[in-house]
Short mmCIF file of C-alpha atoms in Angstrom, two decimals:
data_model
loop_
_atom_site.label_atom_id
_atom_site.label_comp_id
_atom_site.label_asym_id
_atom_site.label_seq_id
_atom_site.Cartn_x
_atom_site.Cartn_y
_atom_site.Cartn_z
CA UNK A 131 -14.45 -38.37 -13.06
CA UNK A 132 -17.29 -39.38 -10.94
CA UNK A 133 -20.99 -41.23 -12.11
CA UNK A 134 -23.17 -42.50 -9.91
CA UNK A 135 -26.68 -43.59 -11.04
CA UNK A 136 -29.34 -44.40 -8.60
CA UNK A 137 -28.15 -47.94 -8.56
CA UNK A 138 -24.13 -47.41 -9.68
CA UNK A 139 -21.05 -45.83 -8.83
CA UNK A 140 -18.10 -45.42 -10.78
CA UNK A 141 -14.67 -43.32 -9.52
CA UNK A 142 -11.89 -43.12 -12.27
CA UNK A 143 -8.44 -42.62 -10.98
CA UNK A 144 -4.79 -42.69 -10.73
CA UNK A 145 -3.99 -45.17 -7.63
CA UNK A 146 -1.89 -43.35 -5.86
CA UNK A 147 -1.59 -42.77 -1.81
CA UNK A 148 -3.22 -39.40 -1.72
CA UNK A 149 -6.34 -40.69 -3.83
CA UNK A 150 -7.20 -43.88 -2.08
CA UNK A 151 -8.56 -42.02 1.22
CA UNK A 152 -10.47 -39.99 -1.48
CA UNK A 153 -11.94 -43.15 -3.17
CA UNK A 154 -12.63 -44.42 0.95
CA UNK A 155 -14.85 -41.78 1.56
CA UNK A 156 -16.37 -41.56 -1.93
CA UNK A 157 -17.46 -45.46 -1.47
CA UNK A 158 -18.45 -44.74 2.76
CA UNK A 159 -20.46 -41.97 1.11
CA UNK A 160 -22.57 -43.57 -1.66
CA UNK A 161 -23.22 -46.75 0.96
CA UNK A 162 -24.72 -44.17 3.16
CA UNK A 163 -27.02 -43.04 0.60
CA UNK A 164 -28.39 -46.78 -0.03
CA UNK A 165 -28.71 -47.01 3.65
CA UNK A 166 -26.28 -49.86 3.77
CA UNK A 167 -23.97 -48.56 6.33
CA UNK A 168 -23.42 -51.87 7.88
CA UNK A 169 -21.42 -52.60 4.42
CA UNK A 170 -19.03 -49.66 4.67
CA UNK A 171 -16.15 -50.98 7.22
CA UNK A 172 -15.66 -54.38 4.88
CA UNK A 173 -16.48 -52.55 1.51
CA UNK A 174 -13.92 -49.48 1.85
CA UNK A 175 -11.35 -52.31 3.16
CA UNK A 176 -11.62 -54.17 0.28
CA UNK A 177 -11.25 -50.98 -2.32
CA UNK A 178 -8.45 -50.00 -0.41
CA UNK A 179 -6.70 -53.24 -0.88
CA UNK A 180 -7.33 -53.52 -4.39
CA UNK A 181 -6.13 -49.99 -5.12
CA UNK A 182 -2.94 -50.69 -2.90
CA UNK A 183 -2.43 -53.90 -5.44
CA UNK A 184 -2.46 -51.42 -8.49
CA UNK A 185 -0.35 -48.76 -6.82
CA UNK A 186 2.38 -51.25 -6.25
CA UNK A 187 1.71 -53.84 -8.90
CA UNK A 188 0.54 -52.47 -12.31
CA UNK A 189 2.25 -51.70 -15.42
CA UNK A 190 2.74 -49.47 -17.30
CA UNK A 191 0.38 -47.00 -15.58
CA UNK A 192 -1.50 -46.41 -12.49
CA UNK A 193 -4.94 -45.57 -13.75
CA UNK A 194 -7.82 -47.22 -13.01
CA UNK A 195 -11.53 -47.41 -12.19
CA UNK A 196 -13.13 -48.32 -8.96
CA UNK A 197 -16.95 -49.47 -9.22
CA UNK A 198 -20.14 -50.36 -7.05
CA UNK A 199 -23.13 -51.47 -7.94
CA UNK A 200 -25.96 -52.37 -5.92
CA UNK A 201 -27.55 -55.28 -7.34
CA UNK A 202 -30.76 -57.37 -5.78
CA UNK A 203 -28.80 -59.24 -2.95
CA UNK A 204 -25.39 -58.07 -3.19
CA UNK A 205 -23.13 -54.77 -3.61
CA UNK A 206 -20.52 -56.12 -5.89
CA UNK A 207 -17.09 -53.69 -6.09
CA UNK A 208 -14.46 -53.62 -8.82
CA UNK A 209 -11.28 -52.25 -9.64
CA UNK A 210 -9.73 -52.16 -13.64
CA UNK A 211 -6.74 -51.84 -14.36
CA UNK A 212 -4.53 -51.93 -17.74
CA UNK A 213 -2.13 -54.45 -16.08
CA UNK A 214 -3.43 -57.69 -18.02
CA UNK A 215 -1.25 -59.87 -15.25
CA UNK A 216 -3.44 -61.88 -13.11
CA UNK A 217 -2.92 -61.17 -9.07
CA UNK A 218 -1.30 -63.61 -6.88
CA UNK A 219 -2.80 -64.58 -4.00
CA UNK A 220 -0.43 -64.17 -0.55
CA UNK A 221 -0.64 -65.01 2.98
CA UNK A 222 0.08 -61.81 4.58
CA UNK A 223 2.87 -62.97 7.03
CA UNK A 224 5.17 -60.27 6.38
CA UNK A 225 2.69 -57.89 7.10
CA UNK A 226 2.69 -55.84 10.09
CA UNK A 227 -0.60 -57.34 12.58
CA UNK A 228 -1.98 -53.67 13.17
CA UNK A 229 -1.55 -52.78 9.44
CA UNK A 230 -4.39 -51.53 7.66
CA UNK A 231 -2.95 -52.44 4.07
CA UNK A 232 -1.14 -54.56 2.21
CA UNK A 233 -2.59 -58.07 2.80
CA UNK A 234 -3.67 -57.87 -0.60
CA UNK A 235 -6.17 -60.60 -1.73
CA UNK A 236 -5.89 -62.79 1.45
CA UNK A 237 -7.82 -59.41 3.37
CA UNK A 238 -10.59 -58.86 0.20
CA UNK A 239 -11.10 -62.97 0.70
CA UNK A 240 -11.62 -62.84 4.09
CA UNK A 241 -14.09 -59.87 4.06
CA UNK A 242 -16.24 -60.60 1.11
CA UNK A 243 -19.02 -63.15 0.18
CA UNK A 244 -16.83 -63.74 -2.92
CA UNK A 245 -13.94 -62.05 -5.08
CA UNK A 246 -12.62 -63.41 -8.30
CA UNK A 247 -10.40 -61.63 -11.47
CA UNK A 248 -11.04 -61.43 -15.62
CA UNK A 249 -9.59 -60.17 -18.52
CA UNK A 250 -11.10 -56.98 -19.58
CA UNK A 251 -9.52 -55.21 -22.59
CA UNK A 252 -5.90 -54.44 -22.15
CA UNK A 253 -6.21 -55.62 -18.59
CA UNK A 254 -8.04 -56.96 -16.11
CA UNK A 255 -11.10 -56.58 -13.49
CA UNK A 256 -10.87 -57.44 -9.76
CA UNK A 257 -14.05 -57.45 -7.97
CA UNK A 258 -15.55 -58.80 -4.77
CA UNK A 259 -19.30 -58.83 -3.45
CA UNK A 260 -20.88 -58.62 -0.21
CA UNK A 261 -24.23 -59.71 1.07
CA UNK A 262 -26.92 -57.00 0.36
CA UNK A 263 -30.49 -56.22 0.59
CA UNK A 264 -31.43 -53.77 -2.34
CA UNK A 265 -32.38 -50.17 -0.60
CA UNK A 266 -34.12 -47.10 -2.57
CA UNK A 267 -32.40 -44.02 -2.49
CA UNK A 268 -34.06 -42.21 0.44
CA UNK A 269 -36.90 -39.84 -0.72
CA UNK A 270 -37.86 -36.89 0.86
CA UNK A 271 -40.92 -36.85 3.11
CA UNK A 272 -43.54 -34.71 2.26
CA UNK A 273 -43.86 -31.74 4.72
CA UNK A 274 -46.68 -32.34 7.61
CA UNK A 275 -49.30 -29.38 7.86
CA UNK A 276 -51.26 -29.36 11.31
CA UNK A 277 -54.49 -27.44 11.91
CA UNK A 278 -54.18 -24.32 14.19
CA UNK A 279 -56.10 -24.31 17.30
CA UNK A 280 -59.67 -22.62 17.20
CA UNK A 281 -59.02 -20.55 19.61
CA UNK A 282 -55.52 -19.40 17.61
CA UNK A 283 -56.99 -18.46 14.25
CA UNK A 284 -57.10 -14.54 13.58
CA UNK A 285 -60.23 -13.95 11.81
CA UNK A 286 -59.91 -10.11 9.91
CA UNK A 287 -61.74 -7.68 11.22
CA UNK A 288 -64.21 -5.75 8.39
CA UNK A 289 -65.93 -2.30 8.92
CA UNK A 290 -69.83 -2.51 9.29
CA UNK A 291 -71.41 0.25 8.25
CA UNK A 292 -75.02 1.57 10.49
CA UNK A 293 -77.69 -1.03 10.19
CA UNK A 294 -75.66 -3.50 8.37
CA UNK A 295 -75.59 -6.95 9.40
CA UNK A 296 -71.63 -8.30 10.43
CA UNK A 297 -70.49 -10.24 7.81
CA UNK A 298 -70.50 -14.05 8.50
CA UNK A 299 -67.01 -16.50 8.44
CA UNK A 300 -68.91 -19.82 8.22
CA UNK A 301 -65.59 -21.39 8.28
CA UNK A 302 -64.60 -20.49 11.97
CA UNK A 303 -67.85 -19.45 12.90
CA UNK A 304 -68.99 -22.60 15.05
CA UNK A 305 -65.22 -22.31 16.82
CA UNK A 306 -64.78 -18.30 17.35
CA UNK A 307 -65.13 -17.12 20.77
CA UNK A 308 -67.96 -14.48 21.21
CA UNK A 309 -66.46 -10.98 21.36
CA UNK A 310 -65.97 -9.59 24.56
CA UNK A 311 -68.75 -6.87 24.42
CA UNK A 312 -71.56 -9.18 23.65
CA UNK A 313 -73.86 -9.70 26.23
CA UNK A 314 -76.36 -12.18 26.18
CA UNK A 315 -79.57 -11.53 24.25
CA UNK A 316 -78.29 -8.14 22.25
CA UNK A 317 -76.65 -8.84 19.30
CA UNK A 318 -72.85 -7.10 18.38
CA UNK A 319 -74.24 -4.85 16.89
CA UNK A 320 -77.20 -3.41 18.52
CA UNK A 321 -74.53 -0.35 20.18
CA UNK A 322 -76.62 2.64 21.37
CA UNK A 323 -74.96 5.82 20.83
CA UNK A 324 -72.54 7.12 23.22
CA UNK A 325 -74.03 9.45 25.83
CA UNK A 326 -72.24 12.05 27.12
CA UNK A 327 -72.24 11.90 31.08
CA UNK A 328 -72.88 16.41 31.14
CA UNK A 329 -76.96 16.67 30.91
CA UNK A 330 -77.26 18.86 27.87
#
């Protein structure tokens, strides 16, 4: 199960392998959206850590729930368990240098602003928090209309009957270019007749 609230994120799952690179990308994703992608590298380190803890650590099950908030200054993340045991705290020396889990605590300390555990329920909450400036979900911009170019607008053409004045588009009157057939002092519309070229 998956909410996330303009401001709040919450993943529910079972903490296995398969389902922390799922949890990675879920967090990656909603820091995106709050345009705090300088946050994702530490942020999905630290989940990933946390989740490793409960995947090798917690009894009796593996379920838990991964959160983020975005609060004023920070993004705080959390992972609850049902494992009421506290975490203990280890150097990392027989971890492999390259490896990208399994430091445990020692990594989330070293990333974060601050980390810390409590007792929730029938087990226990593991956050951390990093430095954050608060960021509104982006909105959509509002489409930009330009004006056409006088000399691009179509104005439709309307039949004029004999000895009717052309009707008048005030609104691209002053811009319209002056039909090819006018001629200077005779209006549009003052045509003679036709005349054929065979003297009758």
């Amino acid at each position: 199960m998956i909410e996330h609230p303009s401001r709040h994120c919450s993943v529910e799952l079972q903490a296995l392998p398969s389902r922390i690179g799922q949890v990675r990308r879920i967090v990656s994703a909603q820091l995106r959206y709050w345009r705090l992608d300088p946050l994702i590298d530490r942020a999905a380190l630290g989940v990933t850590e946390l989740l490793t803890n409960v995947h090798r650590h917690a009894q009796p099950d593996k379920n838990c729930t991964v959160e983020i908030e975005l609060q004023l200054d920070r993004l705080m993340v959390s992972v609850r368990d049902h494992d009421p045991r506290l975490p203990v705290v280890e150097d990392g020396t027989d971890v492999a240098p390259m490896a990208t889990c399994g430091r445990g605590l020692a990594m989330v300390a070293a990333v974060s602003e601050s980390w810390g555990v409590r007792p929730h329920d029938d087990g226990k909450v593991v956050w951390f928090t990093l430095p954050a400036k608060a960021a509104a979900p982006k909105a959509a911009r509002p489409a930009r209309r330009t004006a056409e170019p006088a000399s691009h607008r179509i104005v439709g053409a309307e039949p004029v009957t004999a000895g009717a004045s052309p009707p008048v588009h005030t609104a691209v009157a002053a811009a319209a270019p002056a039909p090819a057939h006018a001629v200077a002092g005779v209006p549009a519309t003052a045509h003679a007749p036709a005349r054929s070229a065979v003297a009758s």
